Coordinates of C-alpha atoms in Angstrom, one line a residue:
X1 CA -23.1 16.7 18.5
X2 CA -19.5 16.5 19.7
X3 CA -16.7 18.6 18.1
X4 CA -15.3 15.4 16.5
X5 CA -18.6 14.5 15.0
X6 CA -19.1 18.0 13.6
X7 CA -15.6 18.0 12.1
X8 CA -16.2 14.5 10.6
X9 CA -19.5 15.6 9.0
X10 CA -17.8 18.8 7.7
X11 CA -15.0 16.7 6.2
X12 CA -17.2 14.3 4.3
X13 CA -19.3 17.2 3.0
X14 CA -16.2 18.9 1.7
X15 CA -14.9 15.6 0.3
X16 CA -17.9 15.4 -2.0
X17 CA -17.2 18.9 -3.2
X18 CA -13.6 18.1 -3.7
X19 CA -14.4 15.1 -5.9
X20 CA -17.0 17.1 -7.9
X21 CA -14.6 20.0 -8.7
X22 CA -11.7 17.7 -9.4
X23 CA -13.7 15.7 -12.0
X24 CA -14.7 19.0 -13.6
X25 CA -11.1 20.2 -13.8
X26 CA -10.0 16.8 -15.3
X27 CA -12.4 17.4 -18.1
X28 CA -11.6 21.1 -18.7
X29 CA -7.8 21.0 -18.9
X30 CA -6.9 21.6 -15.2
X31 CA -5.9 18.0 -14.2
X32 CA -2.5 19.4 -13.0
X33 CA -4.4 21.3 -10.3
X34 CA -6.2 18.1 -9.3
X35 CA -2.8 16.4 -8.8
X36 CA -1.4 19.2 -6.8
X37 CA -4.4 19.4 -4.5
X38 CA -4.7 15.6 -4.1
X39 CA -1.0 15.3 -3.2
X40 CA -1.5 18.0 -0.5
X41 CA -4.6 16.3 0.9
X42 CA -3.1 12.8 0.8
X43 CA 0.2 13.7 2.5
X44 CA -1.7 15.0 5.5
X45 CA -4.0 12.1 5.9
X46 CA -1.1 10.3 7.6
X47 CA -0.2 10.6 11.3
X48 CA 3.2 12.1 10.4
X49 CA 4.5 14.3 7.6
X50 CA 8.3 14.2 7.7
X51 CA 8.9 17.0 5.1
X52 CA 6.9 19.4 7.3
X53 CA 7.9 17.9 10.7
X54 CA 4.2 17.6 11.3
X55 CA 2.5 15.2 13.8
X56 CA -1.3 14.9 13.4
X57 CA -2.4 15.5 17.0
X58 CA -6.0 16.5 16.2
X59 CA -6.4 14.7 13.0
X60 CA -10.2 15.1 12.3
X61 CA -10.3 18.8 12.9
X62 CA -7.0 19.4 11.1
X63 CA -8.0 17.4 7.9
X64 CA -11.5 19.1 7.9
X65 CA -9.8 22.5 7.8
X66 CA -7.3 21.3 5.2
X67 CA -9.9 20.1 2.7
X68 CA -11.8 23.4 3.1
X69 CA -8.6 25.2 2.2
X70 CA -8.0 23.0 -0.8
X71 CA -11.6 23.4 -2.1
X72 CA -11.1 27.1 -1.8
X73 CA -7.8 26.8 -3.7
X74 CA -9.5 24.8 -6.5
X75 CA -12.5 27.1 -6.7
X76 CA -10.4 30.2 -7.0
X77 CA -8.0 28.6 -9.4
X78 CA -10.7 27.3 -11.7
X79 CA -12.1 30.8 -12.0
X80 CA -8.7 32.7 -12.2
X81 CA -6.9 30.4 -14.7
X82 CA -8.0 29.9 -18.3
X83 CA -7.0 26.4 -19.4
X84 CA -5.7 25.3 -22.7
X85 CA -7.9 23.0 -24.8
X86 CA -6.3 19.8 -23.6
X87 CA -7.7 16.3 -23.2
X88 CA -5.6 14.8 -20.4
X89 CA -6.6 11.3 -21.6
X90 CA -4.5 11.9 -24.7
X91 CA -1.4 12.0 -22.5
X92 CA -0.1 8.5 -22.2
X93 CA -3.3 6.7 -22.9
X94 CA -2.0 3.7 -20.9
X95 CA -3.2 0.2 -21.3
X96 CA -5.8 -1.0 -23.7
X97 CA -9.4 -1.3 -22.3
X98 CA -9.0 -5.0 -23.0
X99 CA -5.9 -5.3 -20.8
X100 CA -6.7 -7.3 -17.6
X101 CA -6.8 -5.7 -14.2
X102 CA -3.8 -7.7 -13.1
X103 CA -1.7 -6.5 -16.0
X104 CA -2.7 -2.9 -15.4
X105 CA -1.6 -3.3 -11.8
X106 CA 1.7 -4.7 -12.9
X107 CA 2.2 -1.9 -15.4
X108 CA 1.5 0.7 -12.8
X109 CA 3.9 -0.6 -10.2
X110 CA 6.6 -1.2 -12.9
X111 CA 6.4 2.5 -13.9
X112 CA 6.5 3.7 -10.3
X113 CA 9.5 1.6 -9.2
X114 CA 11.5 2.9 -12.1
X115 CA 11.7 6.2 -10.3
X116 CA 13.4 4.9 -7.2
X117 CA 17.2 5.0 -6.5
X118 CA 18.0 1.3 -6.1
X119 CA 20.6 1.3 -3.4
X120 CA 18.6 3.6 -1.2
X121 CA 15.4 1.7 -1.6
X122 CA 17.0 -1.6 -0.7
X123 CA 18.4 -0.1 2.5
X124 CA 15.0 1.4 3.3
X125 CA 13.4 -2.0 2.7
X126 CA 15.7 -3.7 5.2
X127 CA 14.8 -1.0 7.8
X128 CA 11.1 -1.4 7.1
X129 CA 11.2 -5.2 7.6
X130 CA 13.1 -4.7 10.8
X131 CA 10.6 -2.1 12.1
X132 CA 7.6 -4.2 11.1
X133 CA 8.5 -7.8 11.9
X134 CA 9.6 -8.7 15.5
X135 CA 13.3 -9.3 15.8
X136 CA 12.7 -12.8 17.3
X137 CA 10.8 -13.7 14.1
X138 CA 13.6 -12.5 11.9
X139 CA 16.2 -14.5 13.9
X140 CA 14.2 -17.7 14.1
X141 CA 12.1 -17.7 11.0
X142 CA 14.1 -15.8 8.3
X143 CA 17.8 -16.2 8.9
X144 CA 19.0 -19.5 7.3
X145 CA 15.5 -20.3 6.1
X146 CA 13.8 -20.8 2.7
X147 CA 11.5 -17.8 2.3
X148 CA 8.8 -16.9 -0.2
X149 CA 8.3 -13.3 -1.1
X150 CA 4.7 -13.6 -2.2
X151 CA 4.0 -10.7 -4.5
X152 CA 7.5 -9.4 -4.8
X153 CA 6.7 -6.5 -7.1
X154 CA 10.0 -4.9 -7.9
X155 CA 11.9 -7.4 -5.8
X156 CA 13.3 -4.9 -3.4
X157 CA 12.0 -6.8 -0.3
X158 CA 13.3 -10.1 -1.8
X159 CA 16.8 -8.6 -1.8
X160 CA 16.3 -7.2 1.7
X161 CA 15.2 -10.6 3.0
X162 CA 18.3 -12.2 1.4
X163 CA 20.6 -9.6 3.0
X164 CA 18.9 -10.2 6.3
X165 CA 20.1 -13.8 6.2
X166 CA 17.6 -15.9 4.3
X167 CA 19.1 -19.1 3.0
X168 CA 17.2 -18.8 -0.3
X169 CA 14.4 -16.4 -1.4
X170 CA 11.8 -17.4 -3.9
X171 CA 10.4 -14.1 -5.4
X172 CA 7.0 -14.4 -7.2
X173 CA 5.0 -11.8 -9.1
X174 CA 2.5 -11.8 -11.9
X175 CA 4.7 -10.5 -14.6
X176 CA 8.5 -10.5 -15.2
X177 CA 8.5 -6.8 -16.1
X178 CA 7.9 -6.0 -12.4
X179 CA 11.1 -7.5 -11.1
X180 CA 13.4 -7.5 -14.1
X181 CA 15.6 -4.6 -12.9
X182 CA 16.0 -5.9 -9.3
X183 CA 16.7 -9.4 -10.6
X184 CA 19.8 -8.0 -12.3
X185 CA 20.8 -6.3 -9.0
X186 CA 20.4 -9.6 -7.1
X187 CA 22.5 -11.4 -9.6
X188 CA 25.2 -8.7 -9.4
X189 CA 25.3 -9.2 -5.7
X190 CA 25.4 -13.0 -6.0
X191 CA 22.3 -13.4 -3.9
X192 CA 20.4 -16.7 -3.8
X193 CA 17.1 -15.4 -5.1
X194 CA 14.9 -17.2 -7.7
X195 CA 12.5 -14.9 -9.4
X196 CA 9.4 -16.3 -11.1
X197 CA 6.1 -15.3 -12.6
X198 CA 3.0 -16.7 -11.0
X199 CA -0.5 -16.1 -9.7
X200 CA -1.5 -15.8 -6.0
X201 CA -4.5 -18.1 -6.5
X202 CA -2.4 -20.9 -7.9
X203 CA 1.1 -20.7 -6.6
X204 CA 3.6 -22.7 -8.7
X205 CA 5.1 -24.4 -5.6
X206 CA 4.4 -27.7 -3.9
X207 CA 2.5 -27.8 -0.6
X208 CA 4.3 -27.6 2.8
X209 CA 7.4 -26.1 1.1
X210 CA 8.4 -22.8 2.7
X211 CA 9.9 -22.1 6.1
X212 CA 8.6 -18.5 6.0
X213 CA 6.3 -16.5 3.8
X214 CA 6.6 -12.7 3.4
X215 CA 3.5 -11.1 1.8
X216 CA 3.7 -7.3 2.2
X217 CA 0.9 -5.1 0.8
X218 CA 0.0 -7.3 -2.2
X219 CA -3.0 -9.6 -1.3
X220 CA -5.4 -6.6 -1.4
X221 CA -4.4 -6.0 -5.0
X222 CA -5.4 -9.6 -6.0
X223 CA -9.0 -10.4 -6.9
X224 CA -9.5 -12.5 -3.7
X225 CA -7.8 -12.1 -0.4
X226 CA -9.4 -15.4 0.8
X227 CA -8.0 -17.4 -2.2
X228 CA -4.6 -15.8 -1.7
X229 CA -4.6 -16.8 2.0
X230 CA -5.6 -20.3 1.2
X231 CA -2.6 -20.6 -1.1
X232 CA -0.4 -19.0 1.5
X233 CA -1.4 -21.7 3.9
X234 CA -1.0 -24.5 1.4
X235 CA 2.7 -23.8 0.6
X236 CA 3.8 -23.0 4.1
X237 CA 5.3 -25.8 6.2
X238 CA 3.3 -27.1 9.1
X239 CA 4.3 -25.4 12.4
X240 CA 5.9 -22.5 10.5
X241 CA 5.1 -18.9 10.3
X242 CA 4.6 -16.0 7.8
X243 CA 3.9 -12.3 7.7
X244 CA 1.1 -10.5 5.9
X245 CA 0.3 -6.9 5.5
X246 CA -3.2 -6.1 4.2
X247 CA -5.1 -2.9 3.9
X248 CA -7.8 -2.1 6.5
X249 CA -11.0 -0.1 6.1
X250 CA -13.1 2.5 7.8
X251 CA -12.3 6.1 8.8
X252 CA -11.5 9.2 6.8
X253 CA -8.2 7.8 5.6
X254 CA -9.5 4.7 3.8
X255 CA -12.7 6.5 2.6
X256 CA -10.6 9.2 1.0
X257 CA -8.4 6.7 -0.8
X258 CA -11.5 5.3 -2.5
X259 CA -12.6 8.8 -3.6
X260 CA -9.2 9.6 -4.9
X261 CA -9.3 6.5 -7.1
X262 CA -12.6 7.7 -8.4
X263 CA -11.0 11.0 -9.4
X264 CA -8.0 9.5 -11.0
X265 CA -9.8 7.1 -13.3
X266 CA -9.9 10.0 -15.7
X267 CA -6.2 10.8 -15.5
X268 CA -3.4 8.7 -17.0
X269 CA -0.8 7.6 -14.5
X270 CA 1.9 8.9 -16.8
X271 CA 0.5 12.4 -16.6
X272 CA 0.3 12.2 -12.8
X273 CA 3.9 11.1 -12.6
X274 CA 5.1 14.0 -14.8
X275 CA 3.3 16.6 -12.7
X276 CA 4.6 15.1 -9.4
X277 CA 8.1 15.2 -10.9
X278 CA 7.8 18.8 -11.9
X279 CA 6.7 19.5 -8.2
X280 CA 10.1 17.9 -7.2
X281 CA 8.3 15.4 -5.0
X282 CA 10.9 13.1 -3.5
X283 CA 11.4 9.9 -5.5
X284 CA 10.5 7.6 -2.6
X285 CA 7.0 9.2 -2.6
X286 CA 6.0 8.2 -6.1
X287 CA 4.3 5.2 -4.5
X288 CA 1.6 7.8 -3.6
X289 CA 0.3 7.3 -7.2
X290 CA -0.6 3.7 -6.5
X291 CA -3.3 5.0 -4.2
X292 CA -4.8 7.0 -7.1
X293 CA -4.4 4.6 -10.0
X294 CA -4.2 1.0 -8.9
X295 CA -7.2 -0.9 -10.5
X296 CA -7.7 -3.4 -7.7
X297 CA -7.7 -2.4 -4.0
X298 CA -9.7 -4.4 -1.5
X299 CA -10.3 -3.0 2.0
X300 CA -11.1 -5.4 4.8
X301 CA -12.1 -4.9 8.4
X302 CA -10.1 -6.5 11.2
X303 CA -13.2 -8.6 12.2
X304 CA -13.7 -10.0 8.7
X305 CA -10.0 -10.7 8.2
X306 CA -9.6 -12.5 11.4
X307 CA -12.7 -14.6 10.5
X308 CA -10.9 -15.6 7.3
X309 CA -7.9 -16.7 9.3
X310 CA -10.0 -18.8 11.6
X311 CA -12.0 -20.4 8.8
X312 CA -8.8 -21.3 7.0
X313 CA -7.3 -22.8 10.2
X314 CA -4.5 -20.2 10.5
X315 CA -3.3 -19.1 13.9
X316 CA -2.7 -15.4 14.0
X317 CA -1.2 -12.6 16.1
X318 CA -1.6 -9.0 15.2
X319 CA 1.6 -7.0 15.4
X320 CA 2.0 -3.2 15.7
X321 CA 4.5 -1.5 13.5
X322 CA 7.0 1.0 14.9
X323 CA 7.0 3.1 11.7
X324 CA 6.1 6.8 12.0
X325 CA 3.8 6.5 8.9
X326 CA 2.1 3.3 9.9
X327 CA -1.6 3.7 10.9
X328 CA -1.7 0.6 13.2
X329 CA 0.6 2.5 15.5
X330 CA -2.0 5.3 16.1
X331 CA -5.4 4.0 15.0
X332 CA -6.8 3.0 18.4
X333 CA -5.2 5.6 20.7
X334 CA -8.5 7.5 21.0
X335 CA -12.0 7.8 19.5
X336 CA -10.8 10.6 17.2
X337 CA -8.0 8.5 15.9
X338 CA -10.4 5.7 15.1
X339 CA -12.6 8.2 13.2
X340 CA -9.5 9.3 11.2
X341 CA -7.8 5.9 10.5
X342 CA -10.5 3.3 11.1
X343 CA -9.0 -0.1 11.6
X344 CA -5.6 1.2 10.9
X345 CA -3.6 -1.4 8.9
X346 CA -3.4 -5.2 9.2
X347 CA -0.1 -6.7 10.0
X348 CA -0.1 -10.2 11.3
X349 CA 2.2 -13.1 12.0
X350 CA 0.4 -16.2 10.8
X351 CA 1.1 -19.8 11.6
X352 CA 0.1 -23.0 9.9
X353 CA -0.7 -25.6 12.7
X354 CA 1.2 -28.8 12.7
X355 CA -1.6 -31.4 12.8
X356 CA 0.9 -34.2 13.6
X357 CA 2.1 -32.3 16.7
X358 CA -1.0 -31.4 18.8
X359 CA 1.3 -29.9 21.4
X360 CA 2.6 -27.3 19.0
X361 CA 1.4 -23.9 20.2
X362 CA 1.8 -20.5 18.7
X363 CA 5.0 -18.8 19.9
X364 CA 5.9 -15.2 18.8

Protein backbone atom coordinates (compact mmCIF):
# COMPACT_ATOMS: atom_id res chain seq x y z
CA UNK A 1 0.00 0.00 0.00
CA UNK A 2 1.37 3.42 -0.96
CA UNK A 3 1.84 6.23 1.53
CA UNK A 4 -1.10 8.11 0.00
CA UNK A 5 -3.36 5.06 0.29
CA UNK A 6 -2.35 4.57 3.94
CA UNK A 7 -3.00 8.21 4.76
CA UNK A 8 -6.36 8.06 2.98
CA UNK A 9 -7.42 4.96 4.94
CA UNK A 10 -6.23 6.58 8.17
CA UNK A 11 -8.23 9.72 7.44
CA UNK A 12 -11.49 7.91 6.75
CA UNK A 13 -11.08 5.82 9.90
CA UNK A 14 -10.51 8.97 11.95
CA UNK A 15 -13.42 10.72 10.22
CA UNK A 16 -15.79 8.05 11.53
CA UNK A 17 -14.43 8.64 15.04
CA UNK A 18 -14.83 12.38 14.56
CA UNK A 19 -18.50 12.03 13.60
CA UNK A 20 -19.20 9.68 16.51
CA UNK A 21 -17.63 11.89 19.19
CA UNK A 22 -19.19 15.06 17.74
CA UNK A 23 -22.67 13.56 17.88
CA UNK A 24 -22.05 12.52 21.49
CA UNK A 25 -20.90 16.03 22.38
CA UNK A 26 -23.96 17.56 20.69
CA UNK A 27 -26.18 15.56 23.01
CA UNK A 28 -24.18 16.20 26.17
CA UNK A 29 -23.84 19.99 26.07
CA UNK A 30 -20.51 20.27 24.24
CA UNK A 31 -21.73 21.42 20.84
CA UNK A 32 -19.46 24.47 21.02
CA UNK A 33 -16.45 22.13 20.95
CA UNK A 34 -17.94 20.46 17.86
CA UNK A 35 -18.17 23.82 16.11
CA UNK A 36 -14.59 24.76 17.02
CA UNK A 37 -13.20 21.42 15.82
CA UNK A 38 -15.32 21.38 12.65
CA UNK A 39 -14.21 24.89 11.77
CA UNK A 40 -10.58 23.86 12.19
CA UNK A 41 -11.00 20.75 10.05
CA UNK A 42 -12.96 22.47 7.32
CA UNK A 43 -10.64 25.44 6.86
CA UNK A 44 -7.73 23.10 6.12
CA UNK A 45 -9.62 20.98 3.62
CA UNK A 46 -9.01 23.73 1.08
CA UNK A 47 -5.80 24.07 -0.95
CA UNK A 48 -5.08 27.47 0.63
CA UNK A 49 -5.71 28.96 4.07
CA UNK A 50 -5.03 32.71 3.85
CA UNK A 51 -5.28 33.40 7.58
CA UNK A 52 -2.37 31.02 8.15
CA UNK A 53 -0.55 31.65 4.85
CA UNK A 54 -0.85 27.90 4.35
CA UNK A 55 -0.63 26.09 1.00
CA UNK A 56 -1.69 22.42 1.15
CA UNK A 57 1.27 20.79 -0.58
CA UNK A 58 0.77 17.22 0.74
CA UNK A 59 -2.97 17.37 1.36
CA UNK A 60 -3.82 13.77 2.23
CA UNK A 61 -1.01 13.29 4.74
CA UNK A 62 -1.62 16.72 6.24
CA UNK A 63 -5.38 16.31 6.70
CA UNK A 64 -4.94 12.81 8.13
CA UNK A 65 -2.60 14.23 10.77
CA UNK A 66 -4.96 17.15 11.37
CA UNK A 67 -8.02 15.00 12.09
CA UNK A 68 -5.97 12.82 14.45
CA UNK A 69 -5.07 15.98 16.39
CA UNK A 70 -8.70 17.12 16.44
CA UNK A 71 -9.95 13.75 17.65
CA UNK A 72 -7.37 13.88 20.41
CA UNK A 73 -8.55 17.40 21.30
CA UNK A 74 -12.20 16.32 21.43
CA UNK A 75 -11.41 13.20 23.43
CA UNK A 76 -9.37 15.05 26.05
CA UNK A 77 -11.84 17.94 26.19
CA UNK A 78 -14.83 15.66 26.69
CA UNK A 79 -13.07 14.05 29.66
CA UNK A 80 -11.64 17.25 31.15
CA UNK A 81 -14.69 19.54 30.85
CA UNK A 82 -17.95 19.04 32.72
CA UNK A 83 -20.75 20.45 30.63
CA UNK A 84 -23.83 22.24 31.83
CA UNK A 85 -27.15 20.50 31.35
CA UNK A 86 -28.02 22.22 28.09
CA UNK A 87 -30.01 20.95 25.14
CA UNK A 88 -28.55 22.76 22.13
CA UNK A 89 -31.78 22.23 20.18
CA UNK A 90 -33.48 24.72 22.49
CA UNK A 91 -31.20 27.46 21.16
CA UNK A 92 -32.96 28.95 18.16
CA UNK A 93 -35.05 25.94 17.29
CA UNK A 94 -35.21 27.20 13.70
CA UNK A 95 -37.85 26.33 11.14
CA UNK A 96 -40.83 24.15 11.86
CA UNK A 97 -40.46 20.50 10.81
CA UNK A 98 -43.25 21.23 8.34
CA UNK A 99 -41.22 23.96 6.64
CA UNK A 100 -40.17 22.90 3.13
CA UNK A 101 -36.52 22.27 2.30
CA UNK A 102 -36.44 25.22 -0.10
CA UNK A 103 -37.70 27.61 2.61
CA UNK A 104 -35.16 26.22 5.08
CA UNK A 105 -32.42 26.84 2.52
CA UNK A 106 -33.61 30.42 2.02
CA UNK A 107 -33.78 31.02 5.78
CA UNK A 108 -30.25 29.73 6.23
CA UNK A 109 -28.69 31.91 3.53
CA UNK A 110 -30.67 34.97 4.60
CA UNK A 111 -29.24 34.65 8.12
CA UNK A 112 -25.72 34.13 6.78
CA UNK A 113 -25.68 37.08 4.37
CA UNK A 114 -26.83 39.43 7.12
CA UNK A 115 -23.35 39.06 8.60
CA UNK A 116 -21.50 40.47 5.60
CA UNK A 117 -20.40 44.07 5.18
CA UNK A 118 -22.24 45.09 2.00
CA UNK A 119 -19.71 47.32 0.23
CA UNK A 120 -16.84 44.88 0.74
CA UNK A 121 -18.85 41.87 -0.39
CA UNK A 122 -19.98 43.61 -3.60
CA UNK A 123 -16.38 44.46 -4.47
CA UNK A 124 -15.35 40.90 -3.66
CA UNK A 125 -18.16 39.58 -5.89
CA UNK A 126 -16.91 41.66 -8.83
CA UNK A 127 -13.41 40.25 -8.33
CA UNK A 128 -14.72 36.69 -8.10
CA UNK A 129 -16.66 37.01 -11.36
CA UNK A 130 -13.58 38.43 -13.07
CA UNK A 131 -11.39 35.59 -11.77
CA UNK A 132 -13.84 32.83 -12.67
CA UNK A 133 -15.31 33.94 -16.01
CA UNK A 134 -12.96 34.58 -18.97
CA UNK A 135 -12.53 38.27 -19.79
CA UNK A 136 -13.68 37.67 -23.38
CA UNK A 137 -16.99 36.33 -22.08
CA UNK A 138 -17.49 39.34 -19.80
CA UNK A 139 -16.79 41.72 -22.67
CA UNK A 140 -18.89 39.98 -25.32
CA UNK A 141 -21.68 38.33 -23.33
CA UNK A 142 -22.29 40.48 -20.22
CA UNK A 143 -21.47 44.10 -21.04
CA UNK A 144 -24.47 45.79 -22.62
CA UNK A 145 -26.53 42.57 -22.40
CA UNK A 146 -29.69 41.38 -20.67
CA UNK A 147 -28.54 38.96 -17.97
CA UNK A 148 -30.33 36.54 -15.64
CA UNK A 149 -28.82 35.89 -12.22
CA UNK A 150 -30.44 32.49 -11.72
CA UNK A 151 -30.53 31.92 -7.97
CA UNK A 152 -29.37 35.37 -6.92
CA UNK A 153 -29.48 34.67 -3.19
CA UNK A 154 -28.61 37.94 -1.47
CA UNK A 155 -28.28 39.71 -4.83
CA UNK A 156 -24.61 40.52 -4.40
CA UNK A 157 -23.67 39.01 -7.76
CA UNK A 158 -26.64 40.73 -9.41
CA UNK A 159 -25.19 44.07 -8.34
CA UNK A 160 -21.71 42.99 -9.42
CA UNK A 161 -22.99 41.98 -12.88
CA UNK A 162 -24.67 45.35 -13.25
CA UNK A 163 -21.51 47.18 -12.18
CA UNK A 164 -19.55 45.10 -14.70
CA UNK A 165 -21.67 46.60 -17.47
CA UNK A 166 -24.81 44.50 -17.93
CA UNK A 167 -27.62 46.47 -19.62
CA UNK A 168 -30.21 44.93 -17.31
CA UNK A 169 -30.04 42.19 -14.71
CA UNK A 170 -32.99 40.00 -13.78
CA UNK A 171 -32.33 38.58 -10.32
CA UNK A 172 -34.36 35.56 -9.27
CA UNK A 173 -34.54 33.62 -6.03
CA UNK A 174 -37.15 31.55 -4.23
CA UNK A 175 -38.06 34.04 -1.51
CA UNK A 176 -37.93 37.84 -1.30
CA UNK A 177 -36.33 37.70 2.13
CA UNK A 178 -33.10 36.53 0.51
CA UNK A 179 -32.54 39.63 -1.60
CA UNK A 180 -34.48 42.33 0.26
CA UNK A 181 -31.39 44.08 1.69
CA UNK A 182 -29.41 44.12 -1.56
CA UNK A 183 -32.43 45.23 -3.57
CA UNK A 184 -32.42 48.42 -1.46
CA UNK A 185 -28.72 48.87 -2.20
CA UNK A 186 -29.31 48.38 -5.93
CA UNK A 187 -32.08 50.97 -5.91
CA UNK A 188 -29.86 53.38 -4.00
CA UNK A 189 -27.19 53.02 -6.67
CA UNK A 190 -29.74 53.47 -9.47
CA UNK A 191 -28.89 50.09 -10.99
CA UNK A 192 -31.15 48.47 -13.59
CA UNK A 193 -31.90 45.27 -11.67
CA UNK A 194 -35.29 43.59 -11.44
CA UNK A 195 -35.58 41.27 -8.44
CA UNK A 196 -38.25 38.59 -8.42
CA UNK A 197 -39.31 35.44 -6.60
CA UNK A 198 -39.34 32.25 -8.64
CA UNK A 199 -38.51 28.56 -8.88
CA UNK A 200 -35.65 27.07 -10.92
CA UNK A 201 -37.90 24.36 -12.31
CA UNK A 202 -40.44 26.82 -13.69
CA UNK A 203 -38.70 30.10 -14.44
CA UNK A 204 -41.16 33.01 -14.78
CA UNK A 205 -39.68 34.21 -18.07
CA UNK A 206 -40.46 33.48 -21.75
CA UNK A 207 -38.26 31.18 -23.79
CA UNK A 208 -35.26 32.49 -25.77
CA UNK A 209 -35.19 35.65 -23.64
CA UNK A 210 -31.76 36.20 -22.07
CA UNK A 211 -28.45 37.15 -23.67
CA UNK A 212 -26.50 35.55 -20.80
CA UNK A 213 -27.35 33.50 -17.70
CA UNK A 214 -25.23 33.51 -14.57
CA UNK A 215 -25.92 30.59 -12.21
CA UNK A 216 -23.31 30.45 -9.49
CA UNK A 217 -23.48 27.78 -6.80
CA UNK A 218 -27.24 27.38 -6.67
CA UNK A 219 -28.40 24.48 -8.86
CA UNK A 220 -26.96 21.94 -6.42
CA UNK A 221 -29.30 23.34 -3.75
CA UNK A 222 -32.38 22.74 -5.91
CA UNK A 223 -34.22 19.43 -5.89
CA UNK A 224 -33.07 18.58 -9.45
CA UNK A 225 -30.00 19.81 -11.32
CA UNK A 226 -31.36 18.32 -14.55
CA UNK A 227 -34.67 20.24 -14.35
CA UNK A 228 -32.78 23.43 -13.51
CA UNK A 229 -30.51 23.00 -16.54
CA UNK A 230 -33.52 22.38 -18.78
CA UNK A 231 -35.02 25.71 -17.68
CA UNK A 232 -31.62 27.38 -18.07
CA UNK A 233 -31.62 26.27 -21.70
CA UNK A 234 -35.26 27.20 -22.33
CA UNK A 235 -34.90 30.88 -21.37
CA UNK A 236 -31.46 31.41 -22.99
CA UNK A 237 -31.41 32.87 -26.48
CA UNK A 238 -30.22 30.51 -29.25
CA UNK A 239 -26.54 30.98 -29.99
CA UNK A 240 -25.96 32.64 -26.59
CA UNK A 241 -23.96 31.56 -23.59
CA UNK A 242 -24.21 31.24 -19.82
CA UNK A 243 -22.10 30.29 -16.82
CA UNK A 244 -22.80 27.59 -14.23
CA UNK A 245 -20.98 26.60 -11.07
CA UNK A 246 -22.08 23.26 -9.59
CA UNK A 247 -20.59 21.21 -6.77
CA UNK A 248 -18.55 18.16 -7.73
CA UNK A 249 -18.08 14.91 -5.85
CA UNK A 250 -15.46 12.39 -4.77
CA UNK A 251 -12.38 12.77 -2.64
CA UNK A 252 -11.85 13.58 1.00
CA UNK A 253 -13.14 17.14 0.63
CA UNK A 254 -16.63 16.29 -0.64
CA UNK A 255 -16.99 13.19 1.54
CA UNK A 256 -16.18 15.26 4.62
CA UNK A 257 -18.80 17.87 3.69
CA UNK A 258 -21.44 15.14 3.75
CA UNK A 259 -20.32 13.95 7.17
CA UNK A 260 -20.35 17.49 8.56
CA UNK A 261 -23.95 17.94 7.46
CA UNK A 262 -24.73 14.72 9.33
CA UNK A 263 -23.14 16.16 12.49
CA UNK A 264 -24.86 19.53 12.26
CA UNK A 265 -28.37 18.19 11.81
CA UNK A 266 -28.43 18.19 15.60
CA UNK A 267 -27.23 21.80 15.97
CA UNK A 268 -29.35 24.90 15.17
CA UNK A 269 -27.65 27.25 12.70
CA UNK A 270 -28.26 30.17 15.06
CA UNK A 271 -26.14 28.50 17.72
CA UNK A 272 -23.39 27.74 15.20
CA UNK A 273 -23.27 31.38 14.13
CA UNK A 274 -23.06 32.62 17.72
CA UNK A 275 -20.09 30.36 18.49
CA UNK A 276 -18.30 31.37 15.27
CA UNK A 277 -18.88 35.02 16.15
CA UNK A 278 -17.39 34.52 19.63
CA UNK A 279 -14.37 32.92 17.90
CA UNK A 280 -13.98 36.20 15.93
CA UNK A 281 -14.14 34.32 12.65
CA UNK A 282 -13.95 36.91 9.82
CA UNK A 283 -17.42 37.87 8.58
CA UNK A 284 -16.73 36.77 5.00
CA UNK A 285 -16.28 33.22 6.31
CA UNK A 286 -19.76 32.78 7.74
CA UNK A 287 -20.67 31.05 4.50
CA UNK A 288 -18.78 28.08 6.00
CA UNK A 289 -22.01 27.37 7.86
CA UNK A 290 -23.86 26.63 4.62
CA UNK A 291 -21.68 23.54 4.36
CA UNK A 292 -22.93 22.32 7.70
CA UNK A 293 -26.59 23.32 7.70
CA UNK A 294 -27.99 23.57 4.16
CA UNK A 295 -30.77 20.96 3.78
CA UNK A 296 -30.26 20.23 0.05
CA UNK A 297 -26.80 19.73 -1.44
CA UNK A 298 -26.41 17.48 -4.47
CA UNK A 299 -22.95 16.36 -5.56
CA UNK A 300 -22.32 15.40 -9.20
CA UNK A 301 -19.41 13.82 -11.01
CA UNK A 302 -17.93 15.50 -14.06
CA UNK A 303 -18.94 12.52 -16.20
CA UNK A 304 -22.58 12.61 -15.09
CA UNK A 305 -22.83 16.38 -15.41
CA UNK A 306 -21.41 16.44 -18.92
CA UNK A 307 -23.83 13.65 -19.86
CA UNK A 308 -26.67 15.92 -18.73
CA UNK A 309 -25.34 18.74 -20.91
CA UNK A 310 -25.19 16.44 -23.93
CA UNK A 311 -28.65 14.99 -23.34
CA UNK A 312 -30.11 18.49 -23.02
CA UNK A 313 -28.36 19.64 -26.20
CA UNK A 314 -26.11 22.19 -24.51
CA UNK A 315 -22.62 22.85 -25.80
CA UNK A 316 -20.13 23.16 -22.98
CA UNK A 317 -16.57 24.10 -22.13
CA UNK A 318 -15.06 23.54 -18.71
CA UNK A 319 -13.20 26.54 -17.35
CA UNK A 320 -10.61 26.60 -14.59
CA UNK A 321 -10.84 29.32 -11.97
CA UNK A 322 -7.84 31.39 -10.93
CA UNK A 323 -9.01 31.69 -7.32
CA UNK A 324 -6.66 30.43 -4.62
CA UNK A 325 -9.53 28.66 -2.83
CA UNK A 326 -11.00 27.03 -5.91
CA UNK A 327 -10.63 23.27 -6.12
CA UNK A 328 -10.77 23.04 -9.92
CA UNK A 329 -7.40 24.82 -9.97
CA UNK A 330 -5.67 21.99 -8.09
CA UNK A 331 -7.86 18.88 -8.28
CA UNK A 332 -6.05 17.15 -11.15
CA UNK A 333 -2.44 18.16 -10.59
CA UNK A 334 -1.54 14.75 -9.18
CA UNK A 335 -2.98 11.46 -7.91
CA UNK A 336 -2.82 12.79 -4.34
CA UNK A 337 -4.74 15.92 -5.27
CA UNK A 338 -7.46 13.79 -6.86
CA UNK A 339 -7.71 11.72 -3.65
CA UNK A 340 -8.10 14.95 -1.71
CA UNK A 341 -10.43 16.96 -3.95
CA UNK A 342 -12.08 14.41 -6.25
CA UNK A 343 -13.52 16.07 -9.34
CA UNK A 344 -12.75 19.50 -7.89
CA UNK A 345 -15.52 21.91 -8.80
CA UNK A 346 -17.65 22.29 -11.93
CA UNK A 347 -17.44 25.64 -13.71
CA UNK A 348 -18.67 25.68 -17.29
CA UNK A 349 -19.53 28.05 -20.06
CA UNK A 350 -22.67 26.64 -21.69
CA UNK A 351 -24.14 27.56 -25.07
CA UNK A 352 -27.60 26.96 -26.47
CA UNK A 353 -27.15 26.00 -30.13
CA UNK A 354 -28.88 28.10 -32.77
CA UNK A 355 -30.79 25.50 -34.80
CA UNK A 356 -31.49 28.08 -37.50
CA UNK A 357 -27.80 28.67 -38.03
CA UNK A 358 -26.08 25.34 -38.50
CA UNK A 359 -22.78 27.09 -39.04
CA UNK A 360 -22.79 28.51 -35.54
CA UNK A 361 -19.99 26.89 -33.55
CA UNK A 362 -18.97 27.28 -29.96
CA UNK A 363 -16.50 30.11 -29.48
CA UNK A 364 -15.01 30.98 -26.08
